[in-house]
Coordinates of C-alpha atoms in Angstrom, one line a residue:
X1 CA 64.4 45.2 -98.4
X2 CA 65.2 44.9 -101.6
X3 CA 68.2 42.7 -101.1
X4 CA 66.1 40.2 -99.5
X5 CA 63.4 40.1 -102.1
X6 CA 66.6 39.8 -104.8
X7 CA 68.3 36.9 -103.0
X8 CA 65.1 35.1 -102.5
X9 CA 64.2 35.8 -106.1
X10 CA 67.5 34.2 -107.1
X11 CA 66.8 30.9 -104.6
X12 CA 63.7 30.5 -105.8
X13 CA 64.5 30.5 -109.5
X14 CA 67.1 28.5 -108.7
X15 CA 65.0 25.7 -107.2
X16 CA 62.2 25.8 -110.0
X17 CA 65.0 25.5 -112.2
X18 CA 66.5 22.5 -110.4
X19 CA 63.0 21.3 -109.9
X20 CA 61.2 22.1 -112.8
X21 CA 63.5 21.3 -115.4
X22 CA 64.9 18.0 -113.9
X23 CA 68.4 17.6 -115.5
X24 CA 71.8 16.8 -114.4
X25 CA 74.9 18.3 -115.4
X26 CA 75.6 15.4 -117.9
X27 CA 72.4 16.2 -119.5
X28 CA 72.9 19.7 -119.6
X29 CA 76.3 19.7 -121.2
X30 CA 74.8 17.6 -124.3
X31 CA 75.0 19.5 -127.9
X32 CA 71.8 18.5 -129.0
X33 CA 72.8 19.8 -132.0
X34 CA 75.6 17.2 -132.9
X35 CA 75.1 13.2 -132.9
X36 CA 75.7 11.4 -129.6
X37 CA 76.5 8.0 -131.1
X38 CA 78.2 6.5 -134.3
X39 CA 76.5 4.4 -136.4
X40 CA 77.8 0.8 -136.3
X41 CA 78.3 1.0 -140.3
X42 CA 80.8 4.3 -139.7
X43 CA 82.7 2.2 -137.1
X44 CA 82.7 -0.5 -139.6
X45 CA 84.1 1.8 -142.4
X46 CA 86.8 3.0 -139.9
X47 CA 87.6 -0.6 -139.2
X48 CA 87.9 -1.4 -142.1
X49 CA 90.1 1.5 -143.3
X50 CA 92.5 1.2 -139.8
X51 CA 93.1 -3.1 -140.3
X52 CA 94.0 -2.2 -144.0
X53 CA 98.1 -3.3 -144.7
X54 CA 99.2 -1.6 -147.7
X55 CA 102.2 -2.3 -150.1
X56 CA 105.2 -0.1 -150.3
X57 CA 106.4 0.3 -146.7
X58 CA 108.5 -2.0 -144.9
X59 CA 106.8 -5.2 -145.0
X60 CA 107.8 -5.9 -148.0
X61 CA 111.5 -5.4 -147.3
X62 CA 111.1 -7.9 -144.4
X63 CA 109.4 -10.1 -146.5
X64 CA 112.4 -9.7 -148.8
X65 CA 110.3 -8.4 -152.2
X66 CA 111.2 -5.3 -152.9
X67 CA 114.2 -3.2 -150.5
X68 CA 115.9 0.2 -149.5
X69 CA 119.1 0.7 -151.7
X70 CA 119.4 4.7 -150.2
X71 CA 120.1 4.7 -146.0
X72 CA 118.6 8.6 -145.9
X73 CA 115.3 7.0 -146.8
X74 CA 115.2 3.4 -145.1
X75 CA 117.1 0.8 -144.6
X76 CA 116.8 -3.0 -144.7
X77 CA 117.7 -3.9 -141.4
X78 CA 116.1 -7.1 -138.8
X79 CA 116.1 -4.7 -135.7
X80 CA 112.3 -4.9 -135.2
X81 CA 111.0 -2.4 -132.8
X82 CA 107.7 -2.5 -131.4
X83 CA 104.9 -4.3 -133.2
X84 CA 101.2 -3.2 -134.9
X85 CA 99.0 -1.9 -132.0
X86 CA 95.5 -2.4 -132.8
X87 CA 93.8 -1.7 -129.5
X88 CA 92.3 1.3 -130.2
X89 CA 90.9 -0.2 -133.2
X90 CA 89.5 -3.0 -131.4
X91 CA 87.5 -0.4 -128.8
X92 CA 85.9 0.1 -132.2
X93 CA 84.8 -3.2 -132.5
X94 CA 83.4 -3.3 -129.2
X95 CA 81.7 -0.1 -129.9
X96 CA 80.2 -1.0 -133.5
X97 CA 79.0 -4.4 -132.1
X98 CA 77.5 -2.4 -129.4
X99 CA 76.0 0.1 -131.1
X100 CA 74.7 -2.4 -133.4
X101 CA 72.4 -3.8 -130.4
X102 CA 70.3 -0.2 -130.3
X103 CA 69.9 -0.7 -134.6
X104 CA 67.4 -2.2 -136.5
X105 CA 68.2 -5.9 -137.6
X106 CA 69.6 -7.5 -139.2
X107 CA 72.5 -4.9 -137.7
X108 CA 72.9 -6.4 -134.3
X109 CA 73.4 -9.9 -135.6
X110 CA 75.3 -8.9 -138.7
X111 CA 77.9 -6.4 -136.8
X112 CA 78.1 -8.7 -134.0
X113 CA 79.3 -11.6 -136.4
X114 CA 81.8 -8.9 -137.8
X115 CA 82.9 -8.0 -134.6
X116 CA 83.9 -11.8 -133.9
X117 CA 85.4 -11.7 -137.1
X118 CA 87.6 -8.5 -136.0
X119 CA 88.6 -9.5 -132.8
X120 CA 90.2 -12.8 -134.2
X121 CA 91.6 -10.9 -136.7
X122 CA 93.3 -8.2 -135.1
X123 CA 94.4 -9.9 -132.0
X124 CA 96.4 -12.8 -133.8
X125 CA 97.9 -10.4 -136.0
X126 CA 99.5 -9.1 -133.0
X127 CA 100.0 -11.8 -131.8
X128 CA 102.2 -13.6 -134.5
X129 CA 104.6 -10.5 -134.5
X130 CA 104.5 -10.0 -130.5
X131 CA 103.5 -13.7 -128.8
X132 CA 101.6 -13.5 -125.3
X133 CA 99.2 -10.4 -124.9
X134 CA 96.5 -9.0 -122.8
X135 CA 93.2 -10.3 -124.0
X136 CA 90.9 -11.5 -122.0
X137 CA 91.1 -8.0 -119.5
X138 CA 91.9 -5.8 -122.2
X139 CA 89.7 -2.8 -123.1
X140 CA 88.6 -2.5 -119.5
X141 CA 89.6 1.1 -119.1
X142 CA 89.8 2.7 -115.9
X143 CA 88.4 -0.4 -114.5
X144 CA 91.6 -2.7 -115.9
X145 CA 94.8 -0.2 -116.8
X146 CA 97.3 -3.4 -115.8
X147 CA 95.8 -6.2 -118.0
X148 CA 97.6 -9.5 -117.5
X149 CA 98.7 -11.3 -120.6
X150 CA 97.2 -14.4 -122.6
X151 CA 99.3 -16.8 -123.5
X152 CA 99.4 -17.1 -127.3
X153 CA 97.8 -20.7 -127.4
X154 CA 95.0 -18.9 -126.2
X155 CA 94.5 -16.2 -128.1
X156 CA 94.3 -18.5 -130.8
X157 CA 91.5 -21.1 -129.0
X158 CA 89.6 -17.9 -128.7
X159 CA 89.9 -16.8 -132.4
X160 CA 88.9 -20.0 -133.5
X161 CA 85.9 -19.9 -131.3
X162 CA 85.2 -16.3 -132.7
X163 CA 85.6 -17.0 -135.9
X164 CA 83.1 -20.2 -135.7
X165 CA 80.4 -18.2 -133.9
X166 CA 80.8 -15.5 -136.9
X167 CA 80.3 -18.1 -139.6
X168 CA 77.4 -19.7 -138.0
X169 CA 76.1 -16.0 -137.1
X170 CA 76.7 -15.4 -140.8
X171 CA 74.8 -18.5 -142.0
X172 CA 71.7 -18.0 -140.4
X173 CA 71.5 -14.8 -141.4
X174 CA 72.1 -15.4 -145.1
X175 CA 69.8 -18.1 -144.6
X176 CA 67.0 -15.9 -143.4
X177 CA 67.2 -13.8 -146.2
X178 CA 69.8 -11.3 -145.1
X179 CA 71.9 -9.9 -147.7
X180 CA 74.1 -6.9 -146.5
X181 CA 74.8 -3.9 -144.1
X182 CA 76.7 -0.8 -144.9
X183 CA 79.5 0.7 -144.2
X184 CA 81.9 -2.2 -146.2
X185 CA 84.5 -0.8 -148.7
X186 CA 85.3 -4.5 -149.7
X187 CA 82.0 -6.3 -150.6
X188 CA 79.4 -3.9 -150.3
X189 CA 78.1 -5.3 -147.1
X190 CA 77.6 -8.7 -148.6
X191 CA 77.5 -11.2 -145.6
X192 CA 78.1 -14.2 -147.7
X193 CA 81.3 -12.6 -148.9
X194 CA 82.2 -12.2 -145.2
X195 CA 81.6 -15.8 -144.4
X196 CA 83.8 -16.8 -146.7
X197 CA 86.5 -14.3 -145.6
X198 CA 85.8 -15.6 -142.1
X199 CA 86.5 -19.4 -142.6
X200 CA 89.8 -18.3 -145.4
X201 CA 91.1 -16.6 -142.3
X202 CA 90.6 -19.3 -140.2
X203 CA 92.6 -21.9 -142.7
X204 CA 95.3 -19.3 -142.6
X205 CA 95.8 -19.5 -138.7
X206 CA 95.7 -23.2 -138.5
X207 CA 98.4 -23.2 -140.9
X208 CA 100.4 -21.0 -139.2
X209 CA 100.1 -23.6 -136.0
X210 CA 101.7 -26.3 -138.0
X211 CA 104.0 -26.5 -135.6
X212 CA 101.2 -27.3 -132.9
X213 CA 99.3 -29.8 -135.2
X214 CA 99.6 -32.8 -132.1
X215 CA 98.0 -30.3 -129.6
X216 CA 94.5 -31.6 -128.7
X217 CA 93.5 -28.0 -127.6
X218 CA 94.1 -26.3 -130.9
X219 CA 92.7 -29.6 -132.7
X220 CA 94.9 -28.3 -135.9
X221 CA 94.3 -30.9 -138.5
X222 CA 91.0 -32.0 -137.1
X223 CA 90.0 -28.6 -137.7
X224 CA 91.1 -28.0 -141.2
X225 CA 89.6 -31.1 -142.2
X226 CA 86.5 -30.0 -140.8
X227 CA 86.4 -26.9 -142.4
X228 CA 87.6 -27.7 -145.9
X229 CA 85.9 -31.1 -146.0
X230 CA 82.5 -29.3 -145.7
X231 CA 82.2 -26.3 -147.6
X232 CA 78.1 -25.8 -146.9
X233 CA 78.8 -25.6 -143.5
X234 CA 82.0 -23.5 -143.8
X235 CA 82.2 -21.9 -147.2
X236 CA 85.4 -20.7 -148.4
X237 CA 86.8 -18.2 -151.4
X238 CA 86.1 -20.1 -154.4
X239 CA 87.7 -17.6 -156.9
X240 CA 90.0 -14.2 -156.9
X241 CA 86.6 -12.8 -157.4
X242 CA 85.9 -13.6 -153.5
X243 CA 89.3 -12.0 -152.3
X244 CA 89.1 -9.5 -149.8
X245 CA 91.3 -6.9 -151.7
X246 CA 91.1 -3.0 -151.8
X247 CA 91.6 -0.8 -155.0
X248 CA 92.9 2.8 -155.1
X249 CA 90.2 5.9 -155.9
X250 CA 92.2 8.2 -157.4
X251 CA 88.6 10.0 -157.5
X252 CA 88.5 10.7 -153.4
X253 CA 92.4 11.2 -153.1
X254 CA 93.0 7.4 -152.5
X255 CA 95.9 6.6 -154.4
X256 CA 98.0 3.6 -154.6
X257 CA 100.7 3.9 -152.6
X258 CA 103.3 3.7 -155.6
X259 CA 102.0 5.9 -158.5
X260 CA 103.0 8.5 -161.2
X261 CA 102.9 11.4 -158.7
X262 CA 105.6 9.8 -156.8
X263 CA 107.9 8.4 -159.2
X264 CA 110.4 11.1 -159.4
X265 CA 111.0 11.1 -155.7
X266 CA 111.1 7.6 -154.6
X267 CA 111.7 5.8 -158.0
X268 CA 114.7 4.6 -157.2
X269 CA 115.2 4.6 -154.1
X270 CA 114.0 0.9 -153.9
X271 CA 115.3 -2.3 -156.2
X272 CA 114.0 -5.9 -156.8
X273 CA 115.3 -8.3 -154.1
X274 CA 117.1 -11.4 -155.2
X275 CA 114.9 -13.5 -152.6
X276 CA 111.6 -12.6 -155.0
X277 CA 113.2 -12.2 -158.8
X278 CA 115.9 -14.8 -158.4
X279 CA 112.9 -17.2 -157.3
X280 CA 111.2 -16.4 -160.7
X281 CA 113.7 -16.6 -163.0
X282 CA 114.9 -20.0 -161.5
X283 CA 111.3 -21.2 -162.2
X284 CA 111.4 -19.2 -165.4
X285 CA 108.1 -17.6 -164.3
X286 CA 107.0 -15.4 -166.3
X287 CA 105.1 -13.1 -163.4
X288 CA 109.0 -11.8 -163.7
X289 CA 107.7 -9.6 -167.2
X290 CA 104.4 -8.2 -165.1
X291 CA 106.2 -6.8 -162.1
X292 CA 109.5 -6.3 -163.0
X293 CA 112.1 -4.5 -165.1
X294 CA 115.1 -6.1 -166.6
X295 CA 118.2 -4.5 -165.1
X296 CA 119.3 -2.1 -167.9
X297 CA 122.7 -2.6 -167.6
X298 CA 122.3 -6.0 -169.2
X299 CA 120.5 -4.9 -171.7
X300 CA 122.1 -1.5 -172.6
X301 CA 125.5 -2.0 -171.9
X302 CA 125.9 -6.3 -171.8
X303 CA 122.9 -6.6 -174.7
X304 CA 121.2 -9.0 -173.5
X305 CA 117.6 -9.5 -174.4
X306 CA 115.3 -7.6 -172.1
X307 CA 113.0 -10.7 -172.4
X308 CA 115.4 -13.1 -171.1
X309 CA 115.0 -14.3 -167.8
X310 CA 119.0 -13.7 -167.2
X311 CA 118.5 -9.9 -167.2
X312 CA 116.3 -10.0 -164.5
X313 CA 118.5 -9.4 -161.6
X314 CA 117.4 -8.5 -157.6
X315 CA 120.0 -7.4 -155.4
X316 CA 121.0 -9.6 -151.8
X317 CA 119.2 -7.9 -149.0
X318 CA 122.2 -8.6 -146.9
X319 CA 124.1 -6.3 -149.0
X320 CA 125.6 -3.4 -147.8
X321 CA 123.6 -0.3 -148.8
X322 CA 126.7 1.6 -149.8
X323 CA 127.2 -1.2 -152.4
X324 CA 123.6 -1.8 -153.2
X325 CA 122.9 2.2 -154.3
X326 CA 126.2 2.0 -156.0
X327 CA 125.4 -0.8 -158.3
X328 CA 121.6 0.2 -158.6
X329 CA 122.9 3.6 -159.7
X330 CA 124.7 1.8 -162.4
X331 CA 121.1 0.1 -163.5
X332 CA 122.3 -3.5 -162.4
X333 CA 119.3 -4.6 -160.8
X334 CA 115.5 -4.7 -161.8
X335 CA 113.4 -2.3 -160.6
X336 CA 110.0 -2.1 -159.9
X337 CA 107.9 -2.4 -162.9
X338 CA 106.9 1.3 -164.1
X339 CA 103.9 0.7 -166.0
X340 CA 102.0 -1.5 -163.7
X341 CA 102.7 0.4 -160.4
X342 CA 103.6 3.8 -161.2
X343 CA 101.7 5.2 -164.5
X344 CA 98.9 5.3 -162.6
X345 CA 97.2 6.8 -159.7
X346 CA 95.1 3.2 -158.8
X347 CA 97.9 0.6 -159.5
X348 CA 96.6 -2.7 -158.7
X349 CA 94.2 -4.0 -156.3
X350 CA 95.8 -4.6 -152.8
X351 CA 95.1 -8.0 -151.4
X352 CA 94.4 -8.7 -147.6
X353 CA 93.1 -12.2 -147.9
X354 CA 92.9 -14.2 -151.1
X355 CA 92.0 -16.8 -152.9
X356 CA 95.2 -17.7 -154.1
X357 CA 96.6 -17.7 -150.4
X358 CA 93.9 -19.9 -149.6
X359 CA 94.9 -22.4 -152.4
X360 CA 98.0 -22.8 -151.1
X361 CA 97.2 -23.1 -147.5
X362 CA 94.9 -26.0 -148.4
X363 CA 97.5 -27.8 -150.5
X364 CA 100.0 -27.4 -147.5
X365 CA 97.3 -29.1 -145.0
X366 CA 96.6 -32.1 -147.4
X367 CA 100.2 -32.2 -148.5
X368 CA 100.6 -32.6 -144.6
X369 CA 98.1 -35.1 -144.2
X370 CA 95.2 -33.3 -142.8
X371 CA 92.7 -34.5 -145.1
X372 CA 92.3 -38.0 -146.2
X373 CA 91.4 -38.0 -149.7
X374 CA 92.5 -34.7 -150.4
X375 CA 94.5 -33.9 -153.6
X376 CA 97.2 -31.0 -152.5
X377 CA 97.8 -31.1 -156.4
X378 CA 94.3 -29.6 -157.6
X379 CA 95.0 -26.6 -154.7
X380 CA 98.4 -25.8 -155.8
X381 CA 97.6 -25.5 -159.5
X382 CA 94.7 -23.5 -158.8
X383 CA 96.8 -21.1 -156.6
X384 CA 99.3 -20.5 -159.4
X385 CA 96.7 -20.1 -162.0
X386 CA 94.8 -17.6 -160.0
X387 CA 98.1 -16.0 -159.3
X388 CA 98.9 -15.6 -162.9
X389 CA 95.7 -14.3 -163.8
X390 CA 95.9 -11.7 -161.4
X391 CA 98.5 -10.1 -163.6
X392 CA 97.1 -10.8 -166.8
X393 CA 99.1 -13.7 -168.1
X394 CA 96.9 -15.9 -170.3
X395 CA 97.1 -20.1 -170.1
X396 CA 98.4 -19.7 -173.4
X397 CA 98.9 -17.1 -175.9
X398 CA 101.0 -13.8 -176.0
X399 CA 101.3 -11.3 -173.5
X400 CA 102.7 -7.7 -174.2
X401 CA 105.2 -6.8 -171.5
X402 CA 105.8 -3.0 -171.2
X403 CA 109.7 -1.7 -170.2
X404 CA 109.9 1.9 -169.4
X405 CA 112.9 3.1 -172.0
X406 CA 115.9 4.8 -170.2
X407 CA 115.6 8.8 -170.1
X408 CA 111.7 9.0 -170.4
X409 CA 110.4 11.8 -168.6
X410 CA 107.0 10.5 -167.6
X411 CA 105.6 7.3 -166.8
X412 CA 102.0 8.0 -167.8
X413 CA 102.9 8.6 -171.5
X414 CA 102.8 5.2 -173.1
X415 CA 105.1 6.2 -176.0
X416 CA 107.9 6.1 -173.3
X417 CA 107.6 2.6 -172.7
X418 CA 109.2 -0.6 -175.1
X419 CA 106.8 -3.2 -175.6
X420 CA 107.6 -6.8 -176.0
X421 CA 104.9 -9.8 -177.1
X422 CA 106.1 -12.9 -175.0
X423 CA 104.4 -15.9 -175.6
X424 CA 102.8 -17.5 -172.6
X425 CA 102.2 -21.2 -171.9
X426 CA 101.3 -22.3 -168.4
X427 CA 101.2 -26.1 -169.4
X428 CA 105.0 -25.7 -170.3
X429 CA 105.7 -23.6 -167.4
X430 CA 104.1 -26.4 -165.2
X431 CA 105.4 -28.8 -167.0
X432 CA 109.1 -27.9 -165.6
X433 CA 110.1 -30.5 -163.1
X434 CA 111.0 -27.7 -160.5
X435 CA 107.3 -26.6 -160.6
X436 CA 105.6 -29.5 -161.0
X437 CA 103.7 -30.7 -158.3
X438 CA 105.7 -33.6 -156.5
X439 CA 104.5 -35.3 -152.8
X440 CA 106.2 -35.2 -149.8
X441 CA 108.9 -32.4 -148.6
X442 CA 109.4 -31.7 -152.6
X443 CA 106.2 -30.5 -153.3
X444 CA 105.7 -29.0 -149.5
X445 CA 108.3 -26.5 -150.8
X446 CA 107.2 -26.1 -154.2
X447 CA 103.8 -25.0 -152.8
X448 CA 105.4 -22.4 -150.4
X449 CA 107.4 -20.9 -153.0
X450 CA 104.5 -20.5 -155.5
X451 CA 102.4 -19.0 -152.1
X452 CA 105.5 -16.9 -151.9
X453 CA 105.6 -15.5 -155.8
X454 CA 101.7 -15.3 -155.1
X455 CA 101.8 -12.5 -152.0
X456 CA 103.9 -10.1 -153.7
X457 CA 102.6 -6.7 -152.2
X458 CA 99.7 -8.4 -150.8
X459 CA 98.8 -9.3 -147.1
X460 CA 101.4 -7.5 -145.2
X461 CA 103.5 -9.6 -143.5
X462 CA 102.2 -13.1 -144.7
X463 CA 105.4 -13.8 -146.8
X464 CA 107.5 -12.9 -144.0
X465 CA 105.4 -15.1 -141.2
X466 CA 105.5 -18.1 -143.8
X467 CA 108.9 -18.1 -144.3
X468 CA 109.7 -17.8 -140.3
X469 CA 107.8 -20.6 -140.2
X470 CA 108.8 -22.8 -142.7
X471 CA 112.4 -21.6 -143.9
X472 CA 110.7 -21.5 -147.6
X473 CA 112.1 -19.7 -149.3
X474 CA 115.6 -18.8 -148.3
X475 CA 116.1 -15.1 -146.9
X476 CA 119.5 -13.9 -146.9
X477 CA 121.5 -11.8 -144.4
X478 CA 124.1 -10.0 -144.3
X479 CA 125.7 -6.7 -143.1
X480 CA 122.6 -4.9 -145.0
X481 CA 120.0 -7.2 -142.7
X482 CA 121.8 -5.9 -139.2
X483 CA 120.5 -8.0 -136.7
X484 CA 124.1 -10.1 -136.5
X485 CA 123.1 -12.1 -139.4
X486 CA 120.2 -13.1 -138.2
X487 CA 116.2 -13.1 -139.5
X488 CA 114.0 -11.2 -136.1
X489 CA 111.6 -13.6 -134.9
X490 CA 109.2 -11.1 -133.4
X491 CA 108.8 -7.9 -132.9
X492 CA 108.9 -5.9 -129.2
X493 CA 106.0 -5.3 -127.2
X494 CA 105.3 -1.2 -127.2
X495 CA 107.2 1.0 -124.7
X496 CA 103.9 1.7 -123.1
X497 CA 103.7 -2.2 -121.4
X498 CA 106.9 -1.4 -120.1
X499 CA 106.5 1.9 -118.5
X500 CA 102.2 1.3 -117.8
X501 CA 101.7 -2.5 -117.2
X502 CA 105.3 -3.2 -115.8
X503 CA 104.1 -6.3 -113.6
X504 CA 102.6 -7.9 -115.9
X505 CA 104.8 -7.3 -118.9
X506 CA 107.9 -8.7 -116.9
X507 CA 105.8 -11.9 -115.9
X508 CA 105.1 -12.1 -119.8
X509 CA 109.0 -11.8 -120.7
X510 CA 109.8 -14.4 -117.9
X511 CA 107.6 -16.8 -119.5
X512 CA 108.5 -17.1 -122.8
X513 CA 111.9 -15.1 -123.6
X514 CA 114.2 -15.2 -120.6
X515 CA 113.1 -12.0 -119.3
X516 CA 114.2 -10.0 -122.1
X517 CA 111.7 -8.4 -125.0
X518 CA 114.3 -10.6 -127.2
X519 CA 113.6 -10.3 -130.9
X520 CA 115.3 -13.2 -131.9
X521 CA 113.3 -15.5 -129.2
X522 CA 110.7 -17.5 -130.2
X523 CA 107.0 -17.1 -129.9
X524 CA 105.1 -20.2 -128.9
X525 CA 103.6 -21.2 -132.2
X526 CA 107.4 -21.6 -133.7
X527 CA 108.4 -23.9 -130.9

């Protein structure tokens, strides 16, 4: 009898629990002491951090700016592996846009516009590295484990639609009085700055398609003229103050990649590249005094002046690393300027998308005939001056150069640097025939050379992408760069595509690269 009552009581309790509480398993397993949704602002911050491209990685080796001389730590080879994978970040972009819909105005519209910017930014970045990509069918979770690939052309067409929408939506918000959103580590949430950045990115992407100018679907020249010719509708970056750039914050243990704590370990593992330094010295460019050290062998043994352009020498990236390491050990090359890049923990701002690059992109578009009545020289000179100002070089006047004294033990101590006051004159620099803008092909080469100099330590692989598209400046090859003496043209797809999305992966290779994941194959925009 007792067992009957016990059993009946248990069934009654379970019935009451199930009908009275009326909670499903999912509800019962929710921890109400923890947040169950991430605010759009926090997702925004995470996306910005994921998309950030820092200096001192392999990208600037492939840009032929600053190269390895010791194989134990790295090499200068163009034996590309898999390209960047931002699909997880793009999932967070979708989550940011969705979460914003549950929040108060202006968040739904503002984060929605920013989501469009990052869709365009990250899909095109991956496509520039690899070619065709899953886009339309991507990010579907269990409902789309084998997404088909979109063509690179389709990816760029869609990117332009996203950026058009971002510009329109941000413009509407700004006109309506919305000014900022939280979570922004670049612009303090300024929607006006993000609108400029979106349009500046669009100009960059149009230049990346210069070989496809005749394609009616892309309408490269038409888009360029519409944007550059209508700054009211399409505001662009107008000065370096508009740069999308990040300065390291040592107070939060966020250090510049080259800094005084790492100097002893890595200060001599790389040296300057002849591609970069050679162009600076060829043009007698004063930026060399800000970014480089003179080769100590030439100064101390050959008794050359440390402020002579002849005292700055980079290594040929194609050189065998055994030879390069030996010559670097003998101080026959220039190194990264110790004062600017190693004496602090903060370093310099790292530009992701910037005004100097924009100025050169507009100059290039005008040189190519994309804007009737445009003045390429105006933007060309603006880009040069903005880049020089970034390094603190005066338009006319003295510049103090700091060169690290051999044998010194601490890069943070000012007395360990020899200082030299160097007269700088932009007018004299610009008057050189090799610098002063000329029309036609010569002018185009000048624009591209100056763009390369301005991108030093900035914007990831943008310098490599520009070289790959134009051949300017000349990248050198040899035993040290591998790949049979060739500069690789693309990155491979991630291994996960070969194993988990095999059919679509093979179809994409067949339509683009003859069935092989070939790093020397040409992506659509290069054909």
